[in-house]
Amino acid sequence: MTLPQDALWYKDAIIYQVHVRTFQDSNGDGIGDFRGLAEKLDYLQELGVNALWLMPFFPSPLRDDGYDIADYRSVHPSYGTLDDFKHFLAIAHERGIRVIMEMVLNHTSDQHPWFQESRSSRDNPRRDWYVWSDTDNRYRGTRIIFLDTETSNWARDPVSQSYYWHRFFSHQPDLNYDNPAVREEMWSVMRFWLEMGVDGFRLDAVPYLVEREGTSCENLPETHVILKDLRRRLDEHFPGRMLLAEANQWPADLRPYFADGDEFHMAFHFPVMPRMFMSVKLEDRKPITDILQQTPAIPDPCQWCLFLRNHDELTLEMVTDIERDYMYDTYAGDKAMRLNLGIRRRLAPLLDNDRRRVELMNGMLMSFPGTPIIYYGDEIGMGDNVHLGDRNGVRTPMQWDAGWNAGFSKADPENLYSPLILDPVYGYPAVNVYAQSRSGHSLLAWMKRLIATRKSTQVFGRGSIEFLQPANHRVLAYVRQLKNETVLVVNNLSSSAQAVELDLRRYKGNILVEMFGRNIFPRIGDLPYLLTMGPYQFFWFRLRRI
């Protein structure tokens, strides 16, 4: 099936992030695979998502959950074969679901044949495919990203008796993008998957492609030249496909990644997410309004990508030291919950399993400017296991039912790639898709309604935003507008009931139609518009002249 040819499809997308190995095991080996994922596409279609973002599924030693790639043109045997991937892709497209795959451009595994050749001899033709040095004194101004595990961005290679550069783990050497052969090869890899029918790429760790002495080795002009060239080739040969930037930077530093609409189509807005958690805990709209007002305008075809949680820790890189301490104290009192500069927890546990707060946070996610991403399992309120190493505690098997292995696999429980969540609150007997699909009042049922309502209009994905400034700072209110359509969103960030008066005089004569129940609220007049709201309640109103 050929998907509709709207070049801006990503603006209206509801993206669902999933790791192949976490979702459904079709062959009973304890590891999710592409055949299992294909079996569950009906579920995703019913949920309302229309794009899937897949974490890396390439052959890999799996020392960094697949981000350490050993072969860019194949599928990890645990997840199936290339034919299994093609079968999954075809079924996804039949259901109107696009597929965005992870492309890790910055580094490979140290087990990749390219690196094995590069380290084998200083005369090897691939020697210059990585960044080598006789000393570890170069690029001194560059920060270390994985502070908990790495002490330097250089690692000594015992084979070639020299140092190689790595911005991530020492088993992930950085590719040398000053080498034209590397740039050509990486485009060739992308073309391989695009020809297969993939709809877009999330490009991992893009700020770090190029190194220069005397700089932070991040966001360099040379990096943008490389990325623009990739985009040019994409548009030329594969129009309608999409590039999403993973660049954990402040909004002003991220703005150049959109360039003039000729670099990335989308980029993650990392700083919004911790401030949403902050605003709900402080019961104050200021953290959210500040960061969104600091966010620069971007070219019309471009889009921000928003999420509440994902496969990594809740990153606290883009906050002040005071804000980070506050977030740690508030959301990660147990030090086991902390990792690098972040918090390794899922959405429901972060919000103390408070359904009202979970709904409010998802309501804001779906109504802010940008494209929302749902992390697998968050639609049913799955929990985490902070006692699993690294970030594996938020990557446990999907909980389908209360039966054997939560319906994820027929394997013996000891053979699962990860233990299931078993605690009394979040364990799979209490939290699973089957139980929630039988109740019209479950979180899953509510999420389906939220997604359907979001998809009923393009105003959220494509419209402008204007914040209102009511005296009550516990209320966050904004107007989304697209052409002649206007939507008013009002969020109560407080754990108690609130009253708010909104200045809506410019919309005098309009009535408010609540979008979930389609109920009519009083007409706007000359006086401030009074709303009373329950704890963590939110409203979406269409403004109509009748």
Coordinates of C-alpha atoms in Angstrom, one line a residue:
M1 CA 0.0 0.0 0.0
T2 CA 1.2 3.5 -0.9
L3 CA 0.7 5.9 2.0
P4 CA -0.9 9.3 1.4
Q5 CA 1.6 11.7 -0.2
D6 CA 1.4 14.6 2.3
A7 CA 4.9 15.9 2.5
L8 CA 4.2 17.3 5.9
W9 CA 2.7 14.0 7.3
Y10 CA 5.1 14.2 10.3
K11 CA 3.3 17.3 11.6
D12 CA 0.1 15.4 12.2
A13 CA 1.8 12.2 13.4
I14 CA 1.2 10.4 16.7
I15 CA 4.5 8.6 17.1
Y16 CA 4.8 5.4 19.2
Q17 CA 8.3 4.5 20.4
V18 CA 9.1 0.8 20.8
H19 CA 12.1 -1.5 21.0
V20 CA 11.6 -4.6 18.9
R21 CA 12.8 -6.9 21.7
T22 CA 10.4 -5.5 24.3
F23 CA 7.1 -5.9 22.4
Q24 CA 6.1 -9.4 21.4
D25 CA 8.1 -12.6 21.1
S26 CA 6.8 -14.8 18.2
N27 CA 9.2 -17.8 18.5
G28 CA 9.4 -18.4 22.3
D29 CA 13.1 -17.5 22.7
G30 CA 12.3 -14.8 25.3
I31 CA 13.2 -11.9 23.0
G32 CA 10.7 -9.7 21.0
D33 CA 11.1 -9.9 17.3
F34 CA 9.7 -8.4 14.0
R35 CA 7.2 -11.1 13.5
G36 CA 5.8 -10.4 17.0
L37 CA 5.7 -6.7 16.3
A38 CA 3.8 -7.3 13.1
E39 CA 1.2 -9.4 15.0
K40 CA 0.6 -6.4 17.3
L41 CA 0.1 -3.7 14.6
D42 CA -3.7 -4.0 15.0
Y43 CA -3.3 -2.9 18.6
L44 CA -1.3 0.1 17.6
Q45 CA -3.8 1.0 14.9
E46 CA -6.6 0.8 17.4
L47 CA -4.7 3.0 19.8
G48 CA -4.5 5.6 17.0
V49 CA -0.8 5.9 16.4
N50 CA 0.2 6.5 12.8
A51 CA 4.0 6.3 13.1
L52 CA 6.4 3.9 14.8
W53 CA 9.8 4.9 16.0
L54 CA 12.0 1.8 16.3
M55 CA 15.1 1.7 18.5
P56 CA 18.2 0.1 16.8
F57 CA 17.7 -3.4 15.6
F58 CA 21.0 -4.0 13.8
P59 CA 23.5 -6.7 14.6
S60 CA 25.3 -5.6 17.7
P61 CA 27.1 -6.9 20.8
L62 CA 24.3 -5.1 22.7
R63 CA 26.6 -3.5 25.2
D64 CA 24.5 -0.3 24.7
D65 CA 21.2 -1.9 23.8
G66 CA 21.9 -1.8 20.1
Y67 CA 23.3 1.7 19.8
D68 CA 26.7 0.0 19.4
I69 CA 26.2 -1.2 15.8
A70 CA 28.3 -3.9 14.2
D71 CA 26.5 -4.0 10.8
Y72 CA 24.3 -1.2 9.4
R73 CA 22.7 -3.3 6.6
S74 CA 21.1 -6.2 8.5
V75 CA 18.9 -7.2 11.4
H76 CA 20.0 -8.6 14.7
P77 CA 19.4 -12.4 14.5
S78 CA 17.3 -12.2 17.8
Y79 CA 14.8 -9.9 16.1
G80 CA 14.5 -11.9 12.9
T81 CA 15.8 -11.5 9.3
L82 CA 15.7 -8.7 6.7
D83 CA 12.7 -10.5 5.2
D84 CA 10.9 -10.3 8.6
F85 CA 11.6 -6.6 8.6
K86 CA 10.2 -6.2 5.1
H87 CA 7.1 -8.2 6.0
F88 CA 6.6 -6.0 9.1
L89 CA 7.1 -2.8 7.1
A90 CA 4.5 -3.9 4.4
I91 CA 1.9 -4.7 7.1
A92 CA 2.6 -1.4 8.9
H93 CA 2.1 0.6 5.7
E94 CA -1.2 -1.4 4.9
R95 CA -2.5 0.0 8.3
G96 CA -1.4 3.5 7.5
I97 CA 1.4 3.4 10.0
R98 CA 4.8 4.9 8.9
V99 CA 8.1 3.5 10.2
I100 CA 10.9 5.7 11.5
M101 CA 14.1 3.9 12.3
E102 CA 17.1 4.8 14.4
M103 CA 20.3 5.7 12.5
V104 CA 23.3 6.0 14.7
L105 CA 25.7 8.2 12.6
N106 CA 28.2 9.3 15.2
H107 CA 29.8 6.0 16.2
T108 CA 29.9 2.3 15.7
S109 CA 30.6 -0.7 18.0
D110 CA 34.3 -1.5 18.5
Q111 CA 33.3 -4.9 17.0
H112 CA 32.3 -3.4 13.7
P113 CA 34.5 -4.7 10.9
W114 CA 35.4 -1.1 9.9
F115 CA 36.9 -0.5 13.4
Q116 CA 38.6 -3.9 13.4
E117 CA 40.3 -2.9 10.2
S118 CA 41.1 0.6 11.4
R119 CA 42.8 -0.6 14.5
S120 CA 44.7 -3.4 12.7
S121 CA 47.4 -1.2 11.2
R122 CA 48.2 2.5 10.8
D123 CA 48.5 1.8 7.1
N124 CA 45.1 0.2 6.7
P125 CA 42.8 1.9 4.2
R126 CA 40.1 2.3 6.9
R127 CA 42.6 3.7 9.5
D128 CA 41.2 7.2 8.8
W129 CA 37.6 6.1 9.2
Y130 CA 37.9 6.8 13.0
V131 CA 39.5 9.6 15.0
W132 CA 43.0 8.5 16.2
S133 CA 45.7 10.3 18.2
D134 CA 49.0 9.5 19.7
T135 CA 48.1 11.4 22.9
D136 CA 44.9 11.9 24.9
N137 CA 45.4 15.7 25.1
R138 CA 43.5 16.8 22.1
Y139 CA 40.0 18.5 22.2
R140 CA 40.4 19.4 25.9
G141 CA 37.3 21.6 25.9
T142 CA 34.9 18.8 25.3
R143 CA 32.6 17.6 28.1
I144 CA 32.1 14.0 29.0
I145 CA 28.6 12.8 28.4
F146 CA 28.5 9.6 30.5
L147 CA 29.9 11.0 33.7
D148 CA 29.0 7.9 35.7
T149 CA 31.1 5.5 33.6
E150 CA 33.7 7.4 31.5
T151 CA 36.6 9.5 32.7
S152 CA 37.8 10.6 29.3
N153 CA 36.6 11.0 25.7
W154 CA 39.8 9.1 24.6
A155 CA 40.4 5.4 25.0
R156 CA 43.7 3.6 24.5
D157 CA 43.6 0.8 22.0
P158 CA 46.1 -2.0 22.9
V159 CA 46.1 -3.3 19.3
S160 CA 47.3 -0.1 17.5
Q161 CA 49.0 1.4 20.6
S162 CA 47.2 4.7 20.1
Y163 CA 44.1 6.5 21.3
Y164 CA 40.7 6.7 19.7
W165 CA 38.0 9.3 20.2
H166 CA 34.5 8.4 21.7
R167 CA 31.8 10.7 22.9
F168 CA 29.8 7.9 24.3
F169 CA 31.0 4.6 25.8
S170 CA 34.6 3.6 25.2
H171 CA 33.4 0.6 23.2
Q172 CA 31.7 3.0 20.8
P173 CA 34.5 4.7 18.7
D174 CA 33.4 7.9 16.8
L175 CA 33.5 7.8 13.0
N176 CA 35.7 10.4 11.3
Y177 CA 33.3 12.7 9.3
D178 CA 36.2 14.7 7.9
N179 CA 36.8 11.6 5.7
P180 CA 34.6 11.8 2.5
A181 CA 34.6 8.0 2.3
V182 CA 32.8 7.9 5.7
R183 CA 30.2 10.4 4.6
E184 CA 29.5 8.5 1.3
E185 CA 29.2 5.2 3.2
M186 CA 26.7 6.5 5.7
W187 CA 24.5 8.0 2.9
S188 CA 24.8 4.6 1.2
V189 CA 23.5 2.9 4.4
M190 CA 20.6 5.3 4.6
R191 CA 19.7 4.8 1.0
F192 CA 19.7 1.0 1.6
W193 CA 16.8 1.4 4.1
L194 CA 15.0 4.1 2.2
E195 CA 14.8 2.0 -0.9
M196 CA 13.3 -0.7 1.3
G197 CA 10.5 1.8 2.2
V198 CA 11.4 3.3 5.5
D199 CA 9.6 6.6 6.1
G200 CA 12.2 8.5 8.2
F201 CA 15.2 8.4 10.4
R202 CA 15.9 9.5 13.9
L203 CA 19.5 10.5 13.7
D204 CA 21.2 9.8 17.0
A205 CA 23.7 12.2 18.6
V206 CA 24.1 14.5 15.7
P207 CA 25.8 17.5 17.5
Y208 CA 29.0 15.5 17.8
L209 CA 29.9 14.4 14.3
V210 CA 32.9 16.7 13.9
E211 CA 35.9 17.6 16.2
R212 CA 37.9 20.8 16.1
E213 CA 40.6 22.0 18.5
G214 CA 39.7 24.9 20.8
T215 CA 35.9 24.1 20.6
S216 CA 33.4 22.1 22.6
C217 CA 33.2 19.7 19.6
E218 CA 29.5 20.3 19.5
N219 CA 27.2 22.0 17.0
L220 CA 30.1 23.0 14.8
P221 CA 29.5 24.6 11.4
E222 CA 31.2 21.6 9.7
T223 CA 28.6 19.3 11.3
H224 CA 25.7 21.4 9.7
V225 CA 27.4 21.2 6.3
I226 CA 27.4 17.3 6.5
L227 CA 23.7 17.2 7.7
K228 CA 22.6 19.6 5.0
D229 CA 24.2 17.4 2.4
L230 CA 22.3 14.4 3.7
R231 CA 19.0 16.3 3.6
R232 CA 19.7 17.5 0.0
R233 CA 20.3 13.9 -1.1
L234 CA 17.1 12.7 0.8
D235 CA 14.9 15.4 -0.9
E236 CA 16.4 14.7 -4.3
H237 CA 16.0 10.9 -4.2
F238 CA 13.3 10.2 -1.6
P239 CA 10.9 13.1 -1.3
G240 CA 8.3 12.8 1.5
R241 CA 10.8 11.0 3.9
M242 CA 11.7 12.7 7.2
L243 CA 14.8 13.3 9.3
L244 CA 14.4 13.8 13.1
A245 CA 17.3 15.2 15.1
E246 CA 18.4 13.9 18.5
A247 CA 20.3 16.9 19.8
N248 CA 20.0 17.4 23.5
Q249 CA 20.6 21.2 23.4
W250 CA 19.0 24.4 24.5
P251 CA 16.3 25.7 22.0
A252 CA 18.6 28.5 20.7
D253 CA 21.4 26.0 20.0
L254 CA 18.9 23.6 18.3
R255 CA 17.5 26.2 16.0
P256 CA 20.4 25.9 13.5
Y257 CA 19.5 22.2 13.0
F258 CA 16.4 23.4 11.1
A259 CA 18.5 25.9 9.1
D260 CA 16.3 27.4 6.4
G261 CA 14.1 24.3 6.3
D262 CA 16.8 22.5 4.5
E263 CA 18.4 20.5 7.3
F264 CA 16.2 18.5 9.7
H265 CA 12.4 18.3 9.4
M266 CA 12.0 17.7 13.1
A267 CA 14.0 17.9 16.3
F268 CA 13.3 16.8 19.9
H269 CA 12.5 19.7 22.3
F270 CA 14.4 18.2 25.3
P271 CA 14.1 21.2 27.7
V272 CA 10.3 21.2 27.7
M273 CA 9.9 17.8 29.3
P274 CA 11.6 18.3 32.7
R275 CA 9.8 21.6 33.0
M276 CA 6.4 20.0 32.6
F277 CA 7.3 17.8 35.6
M278 CA 8.5 20.8 37.4
S279 CA 5.4 22.9 36.8
V280 CA 3.1 20.1 38.0
K281 CA 5.1 19.7 41.2
L282 CA 5.5 23.5 41.8
E283 CA 1.8 24.1 40.7
D284 CA 3.1 27.0 38.7
R285 CA 3.0 27.6 34.9
K286 CA 6.3 29.6 34.8
P287 CA 8.8 26.8 34.0
I288 CA 6.7 25.8 31.0
T289 CA 5.9 29.3 29.7
D290 CA 9.5 30.5 30.2
I291 CA 11.0 27.6 28.1
L292 CA 8.3 27.8 25.3
Q293 CA 8.7 31.6 25.1
Q294 CA 12.5 31.1 24.8
T295 CA 11.9 28.7 22.0
P296 CA 12.7 30.4 18.7
A297 CA 10.4 30.4 15.7
I298 CA 11.3 27.7 13.2
P299 CA 10.7 27.5 9.4
D300 CA 7.1 26.5 8.3
P301 CA 7.9 23.0 7.1
C302 CA 9.8 22.2 10.4
Q303 CA 8.4 20.7 13.6
W304 CA 9.3 20.1 17.2
C305 CA 9.0 16.6 18.6
L306 CA 7.7 16.3 22.2
F307 CA 7.7 13.4 24.7
L308 CA 7.1 12.8 28.4
R309 CA 9.3 9.8 28.7
N310 CA 11.4 7.6 26.4
H311 CA 14.0 4.8 26.5
D312 CA 16.7 7.0 28.2
E313 CA 16.8 8.6 31.5
L314 CA 14.6 11.7 32.1
T315 CA 17.5 14.0 31.1
L316 CA 18.4 17.0 33.3
E317 CA 21.1 18.3 31.1
M318 CA 19.1 21.3 29.9
V319 CA 18.2 22.7 33.3
T320 CA 20.0 24.9 35.9
D321 CA 21.9 23.3 38.8
I322 CA 19.1 24.5 41.2
E323 CA 16.4 23.0 39.0
R324 CA 18.3 19.7 38.7
D325 CA 18.6 19.5 42.5
Y326 CA 14.9 20.2 42.8
M327 CA 14.0 17.5 40.3
Y328 CA 16.3 14.9 42.0
D329 CA 14.8 15.7 45.4
T330 CA 11.3 15.6 44.1
Y331 CA 11.3 12.8 41.6
A332 CA 14.3 10.6 42.5
G333 CA 14.7 10.5 46.3
D334 CA 16.2 7.1 46.0
K335 CA 19.7 7.4 44.5
A336 CA 19.2 4.2 42.5
M337 CA 16.7 6.2 40.4
R338 CA 19.4 8.5 39.2
L339 CA 21.7 7.9 36.2
N340 CA 24.3 10.3 34.5
L341 CA 22.4 13.6 34.6
G342 CA 19.0 12.2 34.7
I343 CA 16.3 10.0 36.3
R344 CA 15.7 6.5 35.1
R345 CA 11.9 6.1 35.7
R346 CA 8.8 5.7 33.7
L347 CA 5.9 8.1 33.5
A348 CA 3.4 6.5 35.9
P349 CA 5.9 5.9 38.8
L350 CA 7.3 9.5 38.4
L351 CA 3.7 10.7 39.0
D352 CA 3.1 8.4 41.9
N353 CA 0.6 6.5 39.7
D354 CA -1.8 9.4 40.0
R355 CA -4.3 9.0 37.1
R356 CA -5.2 12.7 37.2
R357 CA -1.6 13.8 36.8
V358 CA -0.9 11.2 34.1
E359 CA -3.9 12.5 32.1
L360 CA -2.9 16.2 32.6
M361 CA 0.6 15.5 31.4
N362 CA -0.6 13.6 28.3
G363 CA -3.2 16.4 27.7
M364 CA -0.4 19.0 27.6
L365 CA 1.8 16.7 25.5
M366 CA -0.9 16.4 22.9
S367 CA -1.8 20.1 22.9
F368 CA 1.6 21.8 22.8
P369 CA 3.1 22.8 19.5
G370 CA 4.8 19.8 18.0
T371 CA 4.4 16.1 17.3
P372 CA 3.9 13.9 20.4
I373 CA 5.7 10.7 21.1
I374 CA 4.2 8.0 23.3
Y375 CA 6.7 5.5 24.9
Y376 CA 5.5 1.9 24.7
G377 CA 3.6 0.9 27.8
D378 CA 2.9 4.4 29.0
E379 CA -0.6 4.2 27.5
I380 CA -1.4 1.6 30.1
G381 CA 0.7 3.1 33.0
M382 CA 3.5 0.5 33.1
G383 CA 6.0 0.7 35.9
D384 CA 9.8 0.3 36.0
N385 CA 12.5 -1.6 37.8
V386 CA 15.3 0.7 39.0
H387 CA 17.4 -2.3 40.2
L388 CA 18.1 -3.4 36.6
G389 CA 21.4 -1.9 35.3
D390 CA 21.8 1.2 33.2
R391 CA 18.5 2.3 31.6
N392 CA 17.1 -1.3 31.4
G393 CA 14.6 -0.6 34.1
V394 CA 12.3 1.3 31.7
R395 CA 12.8 -1.3 28.9
T396 CA 11.0 -4.3 30.4
P397 CA 8.5 -6.5 28.4
M398 CA 5.2 -5.1 27.3
Q399 CA 2.4 -6.3 29.5
W400 CA -0.3 -7.7 27.3
D401 CA -2.3 -9.8 29.8
A402 CA -2.2 -11.4 33.3
G403 CA -1.2 -14.8 31.9
W404 CA 2.2 -16.5 31.3
N405 CA 5.0 -13.9 31.0
A406 CA 2.3 -11.2 30.6
G407 CA 1.4 -12.5 27.2
F408 CA 4.8 -11.3 25.9
S409 CA 6.5 -14.7 25.3
K410 CA 5.9 -18.5 25.7
A411 CA 9.5 -18.9 26.9
D412 CA 10.4 -20.0 30.5
P413 CA 10.5 -16.8 32.6
E414 CA 14.2 -17.4 33.2
N415 CA 14.8 -17.0 29.5
L416 CA 13.3 -13.6 29.0
Y417 CA 15.7 -10.9 28.0
S418 CA 14.5 -8.9 31.0
P419 CA 12.6 -9.7 34.2
L420 CA 8.9 -8.7 34.1
I421 CA 7.5 -6.1 36.5
L422 CA 6.1 -8.1 39.4
D423 CA 5.3 -5.6 42.1
P424 CA 1.7 -5.3 43.4
V425 CA 1.0 -1.9 41.9
Y426 CA 2.6 -2.0 38.5
G427 CA 3.1 -5.8 38.0
Y428 CA 1.5 -7.4 34.9
P429 CA -1.4 -9.0 36.8
A430 CA -2.5 -5.5 37.8
V431 CA -1.5 -3.5 34.7
N432 CA -2.0 -5.0 31.3
V433 CA -3.6 -4.4 27.9
Y434 CA -6.3 -7.1 28.1
A435 CA -7.8 -5.9 31.4
Q436 CA -7.8 -2.3 30.3
S437 CA -9.3 -3.0 26.9
R438 CA -12.3 -4.4 28.7
S439 CA -13.0 -1.2 30.6
G440 CA -14.3 2.0 29.1
H441 CA -12.8 3.9 32.0
S442 CA -9.2 2.5 31.9
L443 CA -6.1 4.6 31.1
L444 CA -5.9 2.8 27.7
A445 CA -9.5 3.7 26.8
W446 CA -8.8 7.3 27.9
M447 CA -5.6 7.5 25.8
K448 CA -7.5 6.3 22.7
R449 CA -10.0 9.1 23.2
L450 CA -7.3 11.7 23.7
I451 CA -5.4 10.6 20.6
A452 CA -8.6 10.5 18.5
T453 CA -9.5 14.0 19.6
R454 CA -6.0 15.3 18.9
K455 CA -6.3 13.8 15.4
S456 CA -9.7 15.4 14.7
T457 CA -7.9 18.7 13.9
Q458 CA -4.6 19.9 12.5
V459 CA -4.5 22.9 14.8
F460 CA -2.3 21.1 17.4
G461 CA 0.2 19.8 14.9
R462 CA 0.4 22.9 12.7
G463 CA -1.1 25.9 14.5
S464 CA 0.3 28.9 16.4
I465 CA 0.3 29.2 20.2
E466 CA -0.4 32.2 22.3
F467 CA -0.2 32.1 26.1
L468 CA -2.8 33.8 28.2
Q469 CA -1.7 35.5 31.4
P470 CA -4.4 35.0 34.0
A471 CA -3.7 36.1 37.6
N472 CA -3.9 32.6 38.9
H473 CA -0.4 31.2 38.2
R474 CA -1.6 27.6 38.9
V475 CA -3.4 27.7 35.6
L476 CA -1.7 27.3 32.2
A477 CA -3.9 28.6 29.4
Y478 CA -3.1 29.1 25.7
V479 CA -4.8 29.6 22.4
R480 CA -3.9 27.4 19.4
Q481 CA -4.9 28.8 16.0
L482 CA -4.7 27.6 12.4
K483 CA -6.4 29.6 9.6
N484 CA -10.0 30.1 10.8
E485 CA -9.8 27.4 13.6
T486 CA -9.2 28.4 17.2
V487 CA -8.8 26.1 20.2
L488 CA -8.5 27.2 23.8
V489 CA -6.6 24.9 26.2
V490 CA -6.8 25.4 29.9
N491 CA -4.8 23.3 32.3
N492 CA -5.0 23.3 36.1
L493 CA -1.5 22.4 37.3
S494 CA -2.7 22.2 41.0
S495 CA -3.7 19.4 43.2
S496 CA -6.7 21.4 44.4
A497 CA -9.6 23.0 42.7
Q498 CA -9.0 26.4 41.1
A499 CA -11.0 29.2 39.6
V500 CA -9.5 31.3 36.7
E501 CA -10.6 34.4 34.8
L502 CA -9.4 34.5 31.2
D503 CA -9.3 37.7 29.1
L504 CA -11.1 36.4 25.9
R505 CA -12.6 39.7 24.8
R506 CA -11.2 39.5 21.3
Y507 CA -13.3 36.3 20.9
K508 CA -16.5 38.0 22.1
G509 CA -19.6 36.3 20.7
N510 CA -18.0 32.9 20.4
I511 CA -19.3 29.9 22.3
L512 CA -16.9 27.3 23.8
V513 CA -17.4 23.7 22.6
E514 CA -15.6 21.2 24.9
M515 CA -13.9 18.9 22.5
F516 CA -14.2 15.5 24.4
G517 CA -17.9 15.7 25.3
R518 CA -18.9 18.2 22.6
N519 CA -20.8 20.1 25.3
I520 CA -21.4 23.8 24.9
F521 CA -20.1 26.3 27.5
P522 CA -21.4 29.9 27.9
R523 CA -20.8 32.5 25.2
I524 CA -17.9 34.9 25.6
G525 CA -18.9 38.4 26.5
D526 CA -17.2 41.6 27.7
L527 CA -16.4 40.3 31.2
P528 CA -13.4 38.0 32.0
Y529 CA -14.4 34.4 31.3
L530 CA -14.7 32.5 34.5
L531 CA -13.8 28.8 34.7
T532 CA -13.7 26.5 37.7
M533 CA -11.5 23.5 37.5
G534 CA -11.0 20.3 39.6
P535 CA -7.5 19.1 40.6
Y536 CA -5.3 18.5 37.6
Q537 CA -8.3 19.0 35.3
F538 CA -7.8 20.3 31.7
F539 CA -10.2 21.6 29.0
W540 CA -9.8 21.7 25.2
F541 CA -12.4 24.1 23.7
R542 CA -13.2 24.8 20.1
L543 CA -14.3 28.4 19.7
R544 CA -17.4 28.7 17.5
R545 CA -19.6 31.5 16.3
I546 CA -23.2 30.2 16.3

